């Protein structure tokens, strides 16, 4: 759909011009909320109090997000120097009209959701911005890659990098200049958030490591990444403002204190900036009651000053709600078009002095510098050349698929499956005589056609009307928990890649059964199917669907759980496969004596069936690990559901992040809650032993350090280096070296995910992931795994100094198979 649906245009001011306090450059004003007890983040001022008159004006919230002005200019630091120089020269030759044309989208004869027009006289060819982080959407002849949650479950940096290369190459071939991804927001705080599947993990370290690889790989082939959604975009419900009967309800505000912001939600964005991401997308929601795309503290302060971000900030589609305010707050480009706030209005604001022309010059310099930085000025496909505006009309075929990456598609699909139960030798299967298959998620949907909006937004297995109910409005809680019409390759919404070819589990199992001479029976429609007790195994396939625009209604569903129990009552070897676009609880069936195996199959992309068959039959050894925690009960999570408008804040929905950094497994550890399956857990067909832990402090600056830090300075309380992309350069100095041996003690080859957890002095009872490695080991083989702990890894955010602080004391370190299974334990003492 042209321009990603025009309904996303909004005309709501969120930040009155009168509040634009110019308070100076640098880090002035970065002293954000010091604790979670101020403003609506406190219990005393919660949306449920009803103790005061209903809030009807934004004035109530003024000052909760500190103003940071002016917007810092791009500096061209590090690898941006040449691009910066070229961009400044080009911008110097532009007219005011030409410069303004680069700050917003325009229409085109392509299906690019965003398009920036060319300036022919200056040889600027324009930009195509296209969805998304899991593959190209809305076009033909592209691959459907494993989704973010699936990549997170692989715990594989190298494979993530390969995915980025292959996926980026397809965007380039299609003439896409800016890939609208990857996703590290939402982070996953709200368990039932509708877009968690697009991101890698609820853990900031794991998400940061994988977004780093993705950004570097995609941009290495010349495509700019737009890391999103910045920031606190943790629920879909009320993600946008809405008006009913003349009364406006603003977008939900994510109320996040300064320490939590840095140690959790900003962390993976920091890794993306350090990797060089060319653009960052600001989010729909408000943060501390200031809209994300008009929040000077976020854009000018955290992103452009503290992290040294060199690229440009683009809105999510329709997320601009003010004109002058957004320009001064650090926004650089409005999508899908500049109306109604910029365009001629921006020209007028520059003319009357409301916006300095130097701010416009910086906006455009950042856009052009990213274009130069990726080499898009030379031998790059024309913008949108492979993005036909109507796939049902004759059009030139641009086949972006590259056979070189078929193995990456398959390996990625395999490694994101997580085996969490395997009893009585249920798996791998050994040439069974009879298999019985049940469940709606085994087969392909009945349709795969560009003629349907369901195809465009990844809802072939779901109800498109249910998808659009949330997607076309302010965001809501969904009503349907599953994709009943077929298996899932991805979730729904703008992050869904187009399906040009896919292999379902049923497709692959039919082929396997044919090769083995296995009798195969199935029923994919009945809630209580007939079950042949003579079956060697019964496979039950279910799913948990999620989509942009709606939060999930539940973490389990009675229909699927009832189907599983019904089959298990009659089949003593019942294997369950769940394609889950988020956390799926399993306690209603997993302890059934006849449920012998359980696989979280996530969202594998087009190679789904081939990958599953390889795992079920032992041609591949499961090596996926959970990138989240599976609880026993919904009540075990600190934030299961989205926050809804309530009480005095009915017109200004509030989501108070009172859990701080204690999300997912950190919360379970701090509250001593035993999960069903912990973060980092996963089974293999072999076994691994850990030994020989070594923990050594660095005594000299590491070889990769760019500073002249001496040993004493290395352990100084605060970093003191110059700000580069990602923050102070010495924040990444290695302070501690850790190694351990991992031995495959089983009979078959396999990969093990060795995980390093650290307990910081200020969070003594809470493990935090700070390293992982994934060696592939033959039977009886031993390999050393090595981890380097940087200053950042060992620091906490000092809200008073507004710097990362290395605390003196004892740091417990542990290496093992998951956050709760760490056989090797040691410590390091920081003076």
PDB file of C-alpha atoms in Angstrom, residues 84-336:
ATOM      1  CA  UNK A  84      30.876  14.539   6.331  1.00  0.00           C
ATOM      2  CA  UNK A  85      33.234  16.652   4.243  1.00  0.00           C
ATOM      3  CA  UNK A  86      31.490  15.700   1.007  1.00  0.00           C
ATOM      4  CA  UNK A  87      28.058  16.285   2.510  1.00  0.00           C
ATOM      5  CA  UNK A  88      28.926  19.754   3.756  1.00  0.00           C
ATOM      6  CA  UNK A  89      30.205  20.684   0.321  1.00  0.00           C
ATOM      7  CA  UNK A  90      27.054  19.414  -1.381  1.00  0.00           C
ATOM      8  CA  UNK A  91      24.727  21.102   1.097  1.00  0.00           C
ATOM      9  CA  UNK A  92      26.561  24.391   0.609  1.00  0.00           C
ATOM     10  CA  UNK A  93      25.442  24.319  -3.018  1.00  0.00           C
ATOM     11  CA  UNK A  94      21.763  23.650  -2.277  1.00  0.00           C
ATOM     12  CA  UNK A  95      18.973  26.157  -2.360  1.00  0.00           C
ATOM     13  CA  UNK A  96      16.667  26.498   0.630  1.00  0.00           C
ATOM     14  CA  UNK A  97      13.948  24.648  -1.256  1.00  0.00           C
ATOM     15  CA  UNK A  98      16.291  21.777  -2.102  1.00  0.00           C
ATOM     16  CA  UNK A  99      17.399  21.441   1.481  1.00  0.00           C
ATOM     17  CA  UNK A 100      13.843  21.376   2.776  1.00  0.00           C
ATOM     18  CA  UNK A 101      12.927  18.707   0.203  1.00  0.00           C
ATOM     19  CA  UNK A 102      15.350  16.327   1.927  1.00  0.00           C
ATOM     20  CA  UNK A 103      13.642  16.623   5.314  1.00  0.00           C
ATOM     21  CA  UNK A 104      10.458  14.796   4.323  1.00  0.00           C
ATOM     22  CA  UNK A 105       9.091  12.123   2.058  1.00  0.00           C
ATOM     23  CA  UNK A 106       7.289  12.483  -1.234  1.00  0.00           C
ATOM     24  CA  UNK A 107       5.275  10.274  -3.564  1.00  0.00           C
ATOM     25  CA  UNK A 108       6.909   8.005  -6.130  1.00  0.00           C
ATOM     26  CA  UNK A 109       6.040   5.418  -8.764  1.00  0.00           C
ATOM     27  CA  UNK A 110       7.412   2.683  -6.499  1.00  0.00           C
ATOM     28  CA  UNK A 111       6.124   0.772  -3.486  1.00  0.00           C
ATOM     29  CA  UNK A 112       8.815   2.258  -1.260  1.00  0.00           C
ATOM     30  CA  UNK A 113       6.981   3.190   1.960  1.00  0.00           C
ATOM     31  CA  UNK A 114       9.221   6.247   2.174  1.00  0.00           C
ATOM     32  CA  UNK A 115      10.782   8.149  -0.688  1.00  0.00           C
ATOM     33  CA  UNK A 116      13.021  11.223  -0.803  1.00  0.00           C
ATOM     34  CA  UNK A 117      13.174  12.927  -4.174  1.00  0.00           C
ATOM     35  CA  UNK A 118      16.303  13.396  -6.260  1.00  0.00           C
ATOM     36  CA  UNK A 119      18.174  16.648  -6.870  1.00  0.00           C
ATOM     37  CA  UNK A 120      19.387  16.002 -10.432  1.00  0.00           C
ATOM     38  CA  UNK A 121      21.498  19.144 -10.813  1.00  0.00           C
ATOM     39  CA  UNK A 122      23.645  18.005  -7.862  1.00  0.00           C
ATOM     40  CA  UNK A 123      23.641  14.310  -8.847  1.00  0.00           C
ATOM     41  CA  UNK A 124      21.761  13.315  -5.717  1.00  0.00           C
ATOM     42  CA  UNK A 125      19.637  10.367  -6.827  1.00  0.00           C
ATOM     43  CA  UNK A 126      17.123  10.269  -3.977  1.00  0.00           C
ATOM     44  CA  UNK A 127      16.337   7.660  -1.335  1.00  0.00           C
ATOM     45  CA  UNK A 128      14.023   4.680  -1.034  1.00  0.00           C
ATOM     46  CA  UNK A 129      13.218   3.746   2.564  1.00  0.00           C
ATOM     47  CA  UNK A 130      11.647   0.301   2.930  1.00  0.00           C
ATOM     48  CA  UNK A 131      10.528  -2.228   5.524  1.00  0.00           C
ATOM     49  CA  UNK A 132      11.984  -3.961   7.435  1.00  0.00           C
ATOM     50  CA  UNK A 133      14.355  -5.803   9.735  1.00  0.00           C
ATOM     51  CA  UNK A 134      13.383  -9.350   8.686  1.00  0.00           C
ATOM     52  CA  UNK A 135      13.454  -8.982   4.911  1.00  0.00           C
ATOM     53  CA  UNK A 136      11.994  -6.765   2.193  1.00  0.00           C
ATOM     54  CA  UNK A 137       8.231  -6.257   2.510  1.00  0.00           C
ATOM     55  CA  UNK A 138       5.660  -5.637  -0.184  1.00  0.00           C
ATOM     56  CA  UNK A 139       7.528  -6.887  -3.224  1.00  0.00           C
ATOM     57  CA  UNK A 140       8.314 -10.103  -5.058  1.00  0.00           C
ATOM     58  CA  UNK A 141      11.414 -12.251  -5.547  1.00  0.00           C
ATOM     59  CA  UNK A 142      12.854 -11.738  -2.065  1.00  0.00           C
ATOM     60  CA  UNK A 143      13.629 -14.085   0.806  1.00  0.00           C
ATOM     61  CA  UNK A 144      11.741 -14.446   4.051  1.00  0.00           C
ATOM     62  CA  UNK A 145      14.482 -14.397   6.675  1.00  0.00           C
ATOM     63  CA  UNK A 146      14.231 -15.666  10.239  1.00  0.00           C
ATOM     64  CA  UNK A 147      12.637 -12.975  12.394  1.00  0.00           C
ATOM     65  CA  UNK A 148      14.416 -11.102  15.150  1.00  0.00           C
ATOM     66  CA  UNK A 149      13.232 -13.370  17.966  1.00  0.00           C
ATOM     67  CA  UNK A 150      14.461 -16.384  15.997  1.00  0.00           C
ATOM     68  CA  UNK A 151      17.865 -14.770  15.491  1.00  0.00           C
ATOM     69  CA  UNK A 152      18.016 -14.025  19.206  1.00  0.00           C
ATOM     70  CA  UNK A 153      17.332 -17.684  19.978  1.00  0.00           C
ATOM     71  CA  UNK A 154      20.311 -18.691  17.832  1.00  0.00           C
ATOM     72  CA  UNK A 155      22.790 -16.839  20.092  1.00  0.00           C
ATOM     73  CA  UNK A 156      25.094 -16.826  17.076  1.00  0.00           C
ATOM     74  CA  UNK A 157      27.018 -13.683  16.187  1.00  0.00           C
ATOM     75  CA  UNK A 158      28.559 -15.081  12.993  1.00  0.00           C
ATOM     76  CA  UNK A 159      25.245 -16.358  11.667  1.00  0.00           C
ATOM     77  CA  UNK A 160      23.597 -13.042  12.510  1.00  0.00           C
ATOM     78  CA  UNK A 161      26.290 -11.281  10.517  1.00  0.00           C
ATOM     79  CA  UNK A 162      25.731 -13.581   7.542  1.00  0.00           C
ATOM     80  CA  UNK A 163      21.993 -12.916   7.730  1.00  0.00           C
ATOM     81  CA  UNK A 164      22.704  -9.191   7.656  1.00  0.00           C
ATOM     82  CA  UNK A 165      24.880  -9.546   4.582  1.00  0.00           C
ATOM     83  CA  UNK A 166      22.346 -11.636   2.691  1.00  0.00           C
ATOM     84  CA  UNK A 167      19.357  -9.571   3.702  1.00  0.00           C
ATOM     85  CA  UNK A 168      21.166  -6.305   3.047  1.00  0.00           C
ATOM     86  CA  UNK A 169      22.130  -7.512  -0.412  1.00  0.00           C
ATOM     87  CA  UNK A 170      18.475  -8.081  -1.267  1.00  0.00           C
ATOM     88  CA  UNK A 171      17.543  -4.569  -0.155  1.00  0.00           C
ATOM     89  CA  UNK A 172      20.360  -3.163  -2.281  1.00  0.00           C
ATOM     90  CA  UNK A 173      19.326  -5.133  -5.365  1.00  0.00           C
ATOM     91  CA  UNK A 174      15.787  -3.816  -4.972  1.00  0.00           C
ATOM     92  CA  UNK A 175      17.087  -0.252  -4.913  1.00  0.00           C
ATOM     93  CA  UNK A 176      16.406   0.327  -1.220  1.00  0.00           C
ATOM     94  CA  UNK A 177      18.730   2.898   0.319  1.00  0.00           C
ATOM     95  CA  UNK A 178      17.478   2.667   3.899  1.00  0.00           C
ATOM     96  CA  UNK A 179      16.440  -0.611   5.547  1.00  0.00           C
ATOM     97  CA  UNK A 180      13.885   0.264   8.228  1.00  0.00           C
ATOM     98  CA  UNK A 181      15.415  -1.937  10.908  1.00  0.00           C
ATOM     99  CA  UNK A 182      16.837  -3.673  12.878  1.00  0.00           C
ATOM    100  CA  UNK A 183      14.627  -3.527  15.963  1.00  0.00           C
ATOM    101  CA  UNK A 184      15.867  -3.223  19.542  1.00  0.00           C
ATOM    102  CA  UNK A 185      12.792  -1.366  20.776  1.00  0.00           C
ATOM    103  CA  UNK A 186      10.550  -2.806  22.028  1.00  0.00           C
ATOM    104  CA  UNK A 187      13.056  -4.410  24.315  1.00  0.00           C
ATOM    105  CA  UNK A 188      10.466  -6.873  25.580  1.00  0.00           C
ATOM    106  CA  UNK A 189       9.511  -5.453  28.963  1.00  0.00           C
ATOM    107  CA  UNK A 190       5.800  -6.056  28.346  1.00  0.00           C
ATOM    108  CA  UNK A 191       5.518  -9.809  27.834  1.00  0.00           C
ATOM    109  CA  UNK A 192       2.486  -9.577  25.535  1.00  0.00           C
ATOM    110  CA  UNK A 193       3.707  -6.639  23.468  1.00  0.00           C
ATOM    111  CA  UNK A 194       2.749  -7.157  19.848  1.00  0.00           C
ATOM    112  CA  UNK A 195       6.154  -6.352  18.355  1.00  0.00           C
ATOM    113  CA  UNK A 196       8.541  -8.217  20.645  1.00  0.00           C
ATOM    114  CA  UNK A 197       9.060 -10.763  17.849  1.00  0.00           C
ATOM    115  CA  UNK A 198      10.817  -8.154  15.697  1.00  0.00           C
ATOM    116  CA  UNK A 199      13.595  -7.685  18.252  1.00  0.00           C
ATOM    117  CA  UNK A 200      16.320 -10.082  19.305  1.00  0.00           C
ATOM    118  CA  UNK A 201      15.960 -10.450  23.052  1.00  0.00           C
ATOM    119  CA  UNK A 202      14.698  -8.922  26.277  1.00  0.00           C
ATOM    120  CA  UNK A 203      18.304  -8.905  27.479  1.00  0.00           C
ATOM    121  CA  UNK A 204      20.158  -5.708  26.488  1.00  0.00           C
ATOM    122  CA  UNK A 205      23.550  -7.382  26.135  1.00  0.00           C
ATOM    123  CA  UNK A 206      22.301 -10.117  23.806  1.00  0.00           C
ATOM    124  CA  UNK A 207      20.204  -7.665  21.810  1.00  0.00           C
ATOM    125  CA  UNK A 208      23.135  -5.262  21.606  1.00  0.00           C
ATOM    126  CA  UNK A 209      25.584  -7.901  20.419  1.00  0.00           C
ATOM    127  CA  UNK A 210      23.250  -9.028  17.630  1.00  0.00           C
ATOM    128  CA  UNK A 211      22.193  -5.546  16.535  1.00  0.00           C
ATOM    129  CA  UNK A 212      25.887  -4.649  16.289  1.00  0.00           C
ATOM    130  CA  UNK A 213      26.488  -7.542  13.888  1.00  0.00           C
ATOM    131  CA  UNK A 214      23.362  -6.735  11.892  1.00  0.00           C
ATOM    132  CA  UNK A 215      24.172  -3.044  11.450  1.00  0.00           C
ATOM    133  CA  UNK A 216      27.743  -3.697  10.412  1.00  0.00           C
ATOM    134  CA  UNK A 217      26.788  -6.455   7.963  1.00  0.00           C
ATOM    135  CA  UNK A 218      23.908  -4.626   6.283  1.00  0.00           C
ATOM    136  CA  UNK A 219      25.876  -1.403   5.925  1.00  0.00           C
ATOM    137  CA  UNK A 220      28.911  -3.266   4.591  1.00  0.00           C
ATOM    138  CA  UNK A 221      26.891  -3.947   1.422  1.00  0.00           C
ATOM    139  CA  UNK A 222      25.953  -0.288   1.141  1.00  0.00           C
ATOM    140  CA  UNK A 223      22.475  -0.186   2.703  1.00  0.00           C
ATOM    141  CA  UNK A 224      21.785   2.235   5.556  1.00  0.00           C
ATOM    142  CA  UNK A 225      20.192   0.729   8.655  1.00  0.00           C
ATOM    143  CA  UNK A 226      17.474   2.587  10.558  1.00  0.00           C
ATOM    144  CA  UNK A 227      17.695   1.169  14.068  1.00  0.00           C
ATOM    145  CA  UNK A 228      14.326   1.476  15.783  1.00  0.00           C
ATOM    146  CA  UNK A 229      12.105   2.332  17.671  1.00  0.00           C
ATOM    147  CA  UNK A 230      13.826   4.955  19.830  1.00  0.00           C
ATOM    148  CA  UNK A 231      12.832   4.473  22.657  1.00  0.00           C
ATOM    149  CA  UNK A 232      10.572   2.892  25.304  1.00  0.00           C
ATOM    150  CA  UNK A 233       8.156   1.614  22.634  1.00  0.00           C
ATOM    151  CA  UNK A 234       7.146  -1.305  24.854  1.00  0.00           C
ATOM    152  CA  UNK A 235       3.456  -1.705  24.009  1.00  0.00           C
ATOM    153  CA  UNK A 236       1.177  -1.293  21.007  1.00  0.00           C
ATOM    154  CA  UNK A 237      -1.919  -0.291  22.967  1.00  0.00           C
ATOM    155  CA  UNK A 238      -2.336   3.490  22.703  1.00  0.00           C
ATOM    156  CA  UNK A 239       0.884   3.790  20.747  1.00  0.00           C
ATOM    157  CA  UNK A 240      -0.705   6.670  18.810  1.00  0.00           C
ATOM    158  CA  UNK A 241      -2.998   9.480  19.867  1.00  0.00           C
ATOM    159  CA  UNK A 242      -6.685   9.210  18.998  1.00  0.00           C
ATOM    160  CA  UNK A 243      -9.724  11.474  19.012  1.00  0.00           C
ATOM    161  CA  UNK A 244     -13.256  10.389  19.783  1.00  0.00           C
ATOM    162  CA  UNK A 245     -16.245  12.696  20.184  1.00  0.00           C
ATOM    163  CA  UNK A 246     -13.900  15.654  20.192  1.00  0.00           C
ATOM    164  CA  UNK A 247     -11.789  14.300  23.058  1.00  0.00           C
ATOM    165  CA  UNK A 248      -8.187  13.397  22.355  1.00  0.00           C
ATOM    166  CA  UNK A 249      -6.319  10.619  24.113  1.00  0.00           C
ATOM    167  CA  UNK A 250      -2.575  11.056  23.731  1.00  0.00           C
ATOM    168  CA  UNK A 251      -0.142   8.237  23.075  1.00  0.00           C
ATOM    169  CA  UNK A 252       1.014   6.238  26.062  1.00  0.00           C
ATOM    170  CA  UNK A 253       3.931   7.666  28.007  1.00  0.00           C
ATOM    171  CA  UNK A 254       6.756   5.331  28.969  1.00  0.00           C
ATOM    172  CA  UNK A 255       7.994   6.798  32.244  1.00  0.00           C
ATOM    173  CA  UNK A 256      11.601   5.703  32.623  1.00  0.00           C
ATOM    174  CA  UNK A 257      14.125   6.918  35.173  1.00  0.00           C
ATOM    175  CA  UNK A 258      17.605   7.928  34.093  1.00  0.00           C
ATOM    176  CA  UNK A 259      19.413   4.891  35.491  1.00  0.00           C
ATOM    177  CA  UNK A 260      17.017   2.380  33.956  1.00  0.00           C
ATOM    178  CA  UNK A 261      17.142   4.191  30.642  1.00  0.00           C
ATOM    179  CA  UNK A 262      20.915   3.851  30.406  1.00  0.00           C
ATOM    180  CA  UNK A 263      21.398   0.398  31.868  1.00  0.00           C
ATOM    181  CA  UNK A 264      18.571  -1.288  29.977  1.00  0.00           C
ATOM    182  CA  UNK A 265      16.673   0.453  27.184  1.00  0.00           C
ATOM    183  CA  UNK A 266      19.464   2.606  25.737  1.00  0.00           C
ATOM    184  CA  UNK A 267      22.061  -0.193  25.911  1.00  0.00           C
ATOM    185  CA  UNK A 268      21.368  -1.941  22.561  1.00  0.00           C
ATOM    186  CA  UNK A 269      20.856   1.386  20.775  1.00  0.00           C
ATOM    187  CA  UNK A 270      24.303   2.314  22.035  1.00  0.00           C
ATOM    188  CA  UNK A 271      25.695  -0.811  20.375  1.00  0.00           C
ATOM    189  CA  UNK A 272      23.929   0.086  17.123  1.00  0.00           C
ATOM    190  CA  UNK A 273      25.401   3.591  17.199  1.00  0.00           C
ATOM    191  CA  UNK A 274      28.840   2.168  17.903  1.00  0.00           C
ATOM    192  CA  UNK A 275      28.400  -0.124  14.904  1.00  0.00           C
ATOM    193  CA  UNK A 276      27.770   2.989  12.791  1.00  0.00           C
ATOM    194  CA  UNK A 277      24.032   2.883  12.121  1.00  0.00           C
ATOM    195  CA  UNK A 278      23.229   5.593   9.595  1.00  0.00           C
ATOM    196  CA  UNK A 279      19.826   6.474  10.925  1.00  0.00           C
ATOM    197  CA  UNK A 280      17.697   5.983  14.024  1.00  0.00           C
ATOM    198  CA  UNK A 281      13.897   5.929  13.938  1.00  0.00           C
ATOM    199  CA  UNK A 282      12.114   7.754  16.743  1.00  0.00           C
ATOM    200  CA  UNK A 283       9.028   6.085  18.147  1.00  0.00           C
ATOM    201  CA  UNK A 284       5.292   6.770  18.393  1.00  0.00           C
ATOM    202  CA  UNK A 285       5.029   6.755  22.165  1.00  0.00           C
ATOM    203  CA  UNK A 286       5.802   9.498  24.620  1.00  0.00           C
ATOM    204  CA  UNK A 287       8.712   9.193  27.026  1.00  0.00           C
ATOM    205  CA  UNK A 288       8.290  10.941  30.354  1.00  0.00           C
ATOM    206  CA  UNK A 289       5.291  12.629  28.716  1.00  0.00           C
ATOM    207  CA  UNK A 290       7.109  14.103  25.723  1.00  0.00           C
ATOM    208  CA  UNK A 291       6.589  12.558  22.279  1.00  0.00           C
ATOM    209  CA  UNK A 292       9.550  10.493  21.140  1.00  0.00           C
ATOM    210  CA  UNK A 293      10.093  12.504  17.959  1.00  0.00           C
ATOM    211  CA  UNK A 294       9.906  15.821  19.826  1.00  0.00           C
ATOM    212  CA  UNK A 295      11.882  14.813  22.904  1.00  0.00           C
ATOM    213  CA  UNK A 296      15.042  16.903  23.059  1.00  0.00           C
ATOM    214  CA  UNK A 297      16.441  14.934  25.966  1.00  0.00           C
ATOM    215  CA  UNK A 298      16.321  11.740  23.921  1.00  0.00           C
ATOM    216  CA  UNK A 299      17.411  13.083  20.540  1.00  0.00           C
ATOM    217  CA  UNK A 300      19.702  15.999  21.331  1.00  0.00           C
ATOM    218  CA  UNK A 301      20.886  14.717  24.688  1.00  0.00           C
ATOM    219  CA  UNK A 302      21.190  10.955  24.790  1.00  0.00           C
ATOM    220  CA  UNK A 303      21.513  10.135  21.110  1.00  0.00           C
ATOM    221  CA  UNK A 304      23.422  12.970  19.455  1.00  0.00           C
ATOM    222  CA  UNK A 305      25.478  14.234  22.388  1.00  0.00           C
ATOM    223  CA  UNK A 306      26.081  11.382  24.788  1.00  0.00           C
ATOM    224  CA  UNK A 307      26.322   8.617  22.182  1.00  0.00           C
ATOM    225  CA  UNK A 308      27.917  10.764  19.493  1.00  0.00           C
ATOM    226  CA  UNK A 309      25.402   9.637  16.854  1.00  0.00           C
ATOM    227  CA  UNK A 310      26.454  10.863  13.393  1.00  0.00           C
ATOM    228  CA  UNK A 311      23.490   9.847  11.271  1.00  0.00           C
ATOM    229  CA  UNK A 312      19.982  11.273  10.937  1.00  0.00           C
ATOM    230  CA  UNK A 313      16.800  10.780  12.947  1.00  0.00           C
ATOM    231  CA  UNK A 314      13.688   9.803  10.996  1.00  0.00           C
ATOM    232  CA  UNK A 315      10.165   9.544  12.358  1.00  0.00           C
ATOM    233  CA  UNK A 316       8.165   6.405  12.472  1.00  0.00           C
ATOM    234  CA  UNK A 317       5.417   6.857   9.904  1.00  0.00           C
ATOM    235  CA  UNK A 318       3.114   9.619  11.145  1.00  0.00           C
ATOM    236  CA  UNK A 319       4.947  10.063  14.457  1.00  0.00           C
ATOM    237  CA  UNK A 320       5.566  13.791  14.008  1.00  0.00           C
ATOM    238  CA  UNK A 321       3.128  15.878  16.053  1.00  0.00           C
ATOM    239  CA  UNK A 322       4.732  19.333  15.951  1.00  0.00           C
ATOM    240  CA  UNK A 323       6.794  21.493  13.608  1.00  0.00           C
ATOM    241  CA  UNK A 324       9.286  23.904  15.156  1.00  0.00           C
ATOM    242  CA  UNK A 325       9.467  21.813  18.314  1.00  0.00           C
ATOM    243  CA  UNK A 326      10.571  18.674  16.492  1.00  0.00           C
ATOM    244  CA  UNK A 327      13.166  20.527  14.425  1.00  0.00           C
ATOM    245  CA  UNK A 328      14.772  22.021  17.512  1.00  0.00           C
ATOM    246  CA  UNK A 329      14.510  18.742  19.429  1.00  0.00           C
ATOM    247  CA  UNK A 330      16.746  16.943  16.930  1.00  0.00           C
ATOM    248  CA  UNK A 331      14.422  15.390  14.342  1.00  0.00           C
ATOM    249  CA  UNK A 332      15.958  15.371  10.853  1.00  0.00           C
ATOM    250  CA  UNK A 333      13.418  13.732   8.529  1.00  0.00           C
ATOM    251  CA  UNK A 334       9.621  13.336   8.633  1.00  0.00           C
ATOM    252  CA  UNK A 335       7.919  10.352   7.042  1.00  0.00           C
ATOM    253  CA  UNK A 336       5.947   9.501   4.999  1.00  0.00           C
TER     254      UNK A 336
END
